[in-house]
Amino acid sequence: MLPGCLAKTVVDVATAPVKVVSKGVDLATTSQSEADEKRGREIRKREQRLAKLERDYEKQLDQCEDGARRACNEARDTYAEMQQIIPSIPTEPER
């Protein structure tokens, strides 16, 4: 039994450097699908942020029209942030 265990240990020791290098390469490289998934998450995050800003902007405009000066200033700031985000969100191609 001991020679079998010893042989397996020798094989494990011999293949360990290959496994370590292989794992390092896997960790160092990003597949195209992983990069696409990451980009998709980032886009969805920006879309969600833009949707929230649009809701806030509408509320602020309503308050501004009712005479709340602070809401007017907030609406201006919100609109500026929306304008920064919009170019970073890709548009759907026309069919």
Coordinates of N, CA and C in Angstrom, one line a residue:
M1 N 0.8 -1.2 0.0 CA 0.0 0.0 0.0 C 0.9 1.2 0.0
L2 N 2.0 1.2 0.7 CA 2.8 2.4 0.8 C 3.4 2.8 -0.5
P3 N 3.9 1.8 -1.4 CA 4.5 2.3 -2.6 C 3.4 3.0 -3.5
G4 N 2.2 2.6 -3.5 CA 1.1 3.2 -4.2 C 0.9 4.7 -3.8
C5 N 0.9 4.9 -2.5 CA 0.7 6.2 -1.9 C 1.9 7.1 -2.2
L6 N 3.1 6.5 -2.2 CA 4.3 7.2 -2.5 C 4.3 7.6 -3.9
A7 N 3.9 6.8 -4.8 CA 3.9 7.1 -6.3 C 2.9 8.2 -6.5
K8 N 1.7 8.2 -5.9 CA 0.7 9.2 -6.1 C 1.3 10.6 -5.6
T9 N 2.0 10.6 -4.4 CA 2.6 11.8 -3.9 C 3.6 12.3 -4.9
V10 N 4.4 11.5 -5.5 CA 5.4 11.9 -6.4 C 4.7 12.6 -7.6
V11 N 3.7 12.0 -8.1 CA 2.9 12.5 -9.3 C 2.3 13.9 -8.9
D12 N 1.7 13.9 -7.7 CA 1.1 15.2 -7.2 C 2.2 16.3 -7.1
V13 N 3.3 16.0 -6.6 CA 4.4 17.0 -6.5 C 4.9 17.4 -7.8
A14 N 5.0 16.5 -8.8 CA 5.5 16.8 -10.1 C 4.5 17.6 -10.9
T15 N 3.2 17.4 -10.7 CA 2.2 18.2 -11.5 C 1.8 19.5 -10.8
A16 N 2.2 19.7 -9.5 CA 1.8 20.9 -8.8 C 2.2 22.2 -9.4
P17 N 3.5 22.3 -9.9 CA 3.9 23.6 -10.6 C 3.0 23.9 -11.8
V18 N 2.7 22.9 -12.6 CA 1.9 23.1 -13.8 C 0.5 23.6 -13.4
K19 N -0.1 23.0 -12.3 CA -1.4 23.4 -11.9 C -1.4 24.8 -11.3
V20 N -0.3 25.2 -10.6 CA -0.2 26.6 -10.1 C -0.1 27.6 -11.2
V21 N 0.7 27.3 -12.2 CA 0.9 28.2 -13.3 C -0.4 28.3 -14.1
S22 N -1.1 27.2 -14.3 CA -2.3 27.2 -15.1 C -3.4 28.0 -14.3
K23 N -3.5 27.9 -13.0 CA -4.4 28.7 -12.2 C -4.1 30.1 -12.3
G24 N -2.8 30.5 -12.3 CA -2.4 31.9 -12.4 C -2.7 32.5 -13.7
V25 N -2.6 31.7 -14.8 CA -3.0 32.2 -16.1 C -4.5 32.5 -16.1
D26 N -5.2 31.5 -15.6 CA -6.7 31.7 -15.6 C -7.1 33.0 -14.8
L27 N -6.4 33.2 -13.7 CA -6.8 34.4 -12.9 C -6.3 35.7 -13.6
A28 N -5.2 35.6 -14.3 CA -4.7 36.8 -14.9 C -5.4 37.2 -16.2
T29 N -6.1 36.3 -16.8 CA -6.8 36.6 -18.1 C -8.3 36.7 -17.9
T30 N -8.9 37.6 -18.6 CA -10.3 37.7 -18.6 C -10.9 37.2 -19.9
S31 N -11.8 36.3 -19.9 CA -12.4 35.8 -21.1 C -13.3 36.9 -21.7
Q32 N -13.6 36.8 -23.0 CA -14.5 37.8 -23.6 C -15.8 37.8 -23.0
S33 N -16.3 36.6 -22.6 CA -17.7 36.6 -22.0 C -17.7 37.2 -20.6
E34 N -16.6 37.0 -19.9 CA -16.5 37.7 -18.6 C -16.4 39.2 -18.7
A35 N -15.7 39.7 -19.7 CA -15.6 41.1 -20.0 C -16.9 41.7 -20.4
D36 N -17.7 40.9 -21.2 CA -19.0 41.3 -21.7 C -20.0 41.4 -20.5
E37 N -19.9 40.4 -19.6 CA -20.8 40.4 -18.4 C -20.5 41.6 -17.5
K38 N -19.2 41.9 -17.3 CA -18.8 43.0 -16.5 C -19.3 44.3 -17.1
R39 N -19.1 44.5 -18.4 CA -19.6 45.7 -19.1 C -21.1 45.8 -19.0
G40 N -21.8 44.7 -19.2 CA -23.3 44.7 -19.0 C -23.7 45.2 -17.7
R41 N -23.0 44.7 -16.6 CA -23.4 45.1 -15.2 C -23.1 46.6 -15.1
E42 N -22.0 47.1 -15.6 CA -21.7 48.5 -15.5 C -22.8 49.4 -16.2
I43 N -23.2 48.9 -17.4 CA -24.2 49.7 -18.1 C -25.5 49.7 -17.4
R44 N -25.9 48.5 -16.9 CA -27.2 48.4 -16.1 C -27.1 49.3 -14.9
K45 N -26.0 49.4 -14.2 CA -25.8 50.2 -13.1 C -26.0 51.7 -13.5
R46 N -25.4 52.1 -14.6 CA -25.6 53.5 -15.0 C -27.0 53.8 -15.4
E47 N -27.7 52.8 -16.1 CA -29.1 52.9 -16.5 C -30.0 53.1 -15.2
Q48 N -29.7 52.3 -14.2 CA -30.5 52.5 -12.9 C -30.2 53.8 -12.3
R49 N -29.0 54.3 -12.3 CA -28.7 55.6 -11.7 C -29.4 56.7 -12.5
L50 N -29.4 56.6 -13.8 CA -30.1 57.6 -14.7 C -31.6 57.6 -14.4
A51 N -32.2 56.4 -14.3 CA -33.6 56.3 -14.0 C -34.0 57.0 -12.7
K52 N -33.1 56.8 -11.6 CA -33.3 57.4 -10.4 C -33.2 58.9 -10.5
L53 N -32.2 59.4 -11.2 CA -32.0 60.8 -11.4 C -33.2 61.4 -12.1
E54 N -33.7 60.7 -13.1 CA -34.9 61.2 -13.8 C -36.1 61.4 -12.9
R55 N -36.3 60.4 -12.0 CA -37.4 60.5 -11.1 C -37.2 61.7 -10.1
D56 N -36.0 61.8 -9.6 CA -35.7 62.9 -8.7 C -35.9 64.3 -9.4
Y57 N -35.4 64.3 -10.7 CA -35.5 65.6 -11.5 C -37.0 66.0 -11.6
E58 N -37.8 65.1 -12.0 CA -39.3 65.4 -12.1 C -39.8 65.9 -10.8
K59 N -39.5 65.3 -9.7 CA -40.0 65.8 -8.4 C -39.5 67.2 -8.1
Q60 N -38.2 67.4 -8.4 CA -37.6 68.7 -8.1 C -38.2 69.7 -9.0
L61 N -38.5 69.4 -10.2 CA -39.1 70.4 -11.1 C -40.5 70.8 -10.6
D62 N -41.3 69.8 -10.2 CA -42.6 70.1 -9.6 C -42.5 71.0 -8.4
Q63 N -41.5 70.7 -7.5 CA -41.3 71.6 -6.4 C -40.8 73.0 -6.8
C64 N -40.0 73.0 -7.8 CA -39.5 74.3 -8.2 C -40.6 75.2 -8.8
E65 N -41.5 74.5 -9.6 CA -42.6 75.3 -10.1 C -43.6 75.8 -9.0
D66 N -43.6 75.1 -7.9 CA -44.4 75.5 -6.7 C -43.7 76.6 -5.9
G67 N -42.5 77.0 -6.4 CA -41.8 78.1 -5.7 C -40.7 77.7 -4.8
A68 N -40.3 76.5 -4.7 CA -39.2 76.1 -3.8 C -37.9 76.3 -4.6
R69 N -37.2 77.4 -4.2 CA -35.9 77.8 -4.8 C -34.9 76.7 -4.7
R70 N -34.8 76.1 -3.5 CA -33.8 75.0 -3.3 C -34.0 73.9 -4.3
A71 N -35.3 73.5 -4.5 CA -35.6 72.5 -5.5 C -35.1 72.8 -6.9
C72 N -35.2 74.1 -7.2 CA -34.7 74.6 -8.5 C -33.2 74.3 -8.6
N73 N -32.4 74.6 -7.6 CA -31.0 74.4 -7.6 C -30.7 72.9 -7.6
E74 N -31.4 72.1 -6.9 CA -31.2 70.7 -6.9 C -31.5 70.1 -8.3
A75 N -32.6 70.6 -9.0 CA -32.9 70.1 -10.3 C -31.8 70.5 -11.3
R76 N -31.2 71.6 -11.1 CA -30.1 72.0 -12.0 C -29.0 71.0 -11.9
D77 N -28.6 70.7 -10.6 CA -27.5 69.8 -10.3 C -27.8 68.4 -10.8
T78 N -29.1 67.9 -10.6 CA -29.5 66.6 -11.1 C -29.4 66.5 -12.6
Y79 N -29.9 67.6 -13.3 CA -29.9 67.6 -14.7 C -28.4 67.5 -15.2
A80 N -27.5 68.2 -14.6 CA -26.1 68.2 -15.0 C -25.5 66.8 -14.8
E81 N -25.9 66.1 -13.8 CA -25.4 64.7 -13.6 C -26.0 63.8 -14.6
M82 N -27.3 64.0 -15.0 CA -27.9 63.2 -16.0 C -27.2 63.4 -17.3
Q83 N -26.8 64.6 -17.6 CA -26.1 64.9 -18.9 C -24.7 64.2 -19.0
Q84 N -24.1 64.0 -17.8 CA -22.8 63.3 -17.8 C -23.0 61.8 -18.0
I85 N -24.1 61.3 -17.5 CA -24.3 59.8 -17.6 C -24.8 59.4 -19.0
I86 N -25.7 60.2 -19.6 CA -26.3 59.8 -20.8 C -25.3 59.3 -21.9
P87 N -24.2 60.0 -22.2 CA -23.3 59.6 -23.2 C -22.7 58.2 -22.9
S88 N -22.6 57.8 -21.7 CA -22.0 56.5 -21.4 C -22.9 55.3 -21.5
I89 N -24.2 55.6 -21.8 CA -25.1 54.5 -22.0 C -25.4 54.2 -23.5
P90 N -25.0 53.1 -24.0 CA -25.2 52.8 -25.4 C -26.7 52.8 -25.8
T91 N -27.0 53.2 -27.0 CA -28.4 53.2 -27.4 C -28.7 51.9 -28.2
E92 N -29.9 51.5 -28.2 CA -30.3 50.3 -29.0 C -30.3 50.6 -30.5
P93 N -29.8 49.7 -31.3 CA -29.8 50.0 -32.7 C -31.2 50.0 -33.3
E94 N -31.4 50.9 -34.3 CA -32.8 50.9 -34.9 C -32.9 49.7 -35.8
R95 N -34.2 49.3 -35.9 CA -34.4 48.1 -36.7 C -34.9 48.5 -38.0

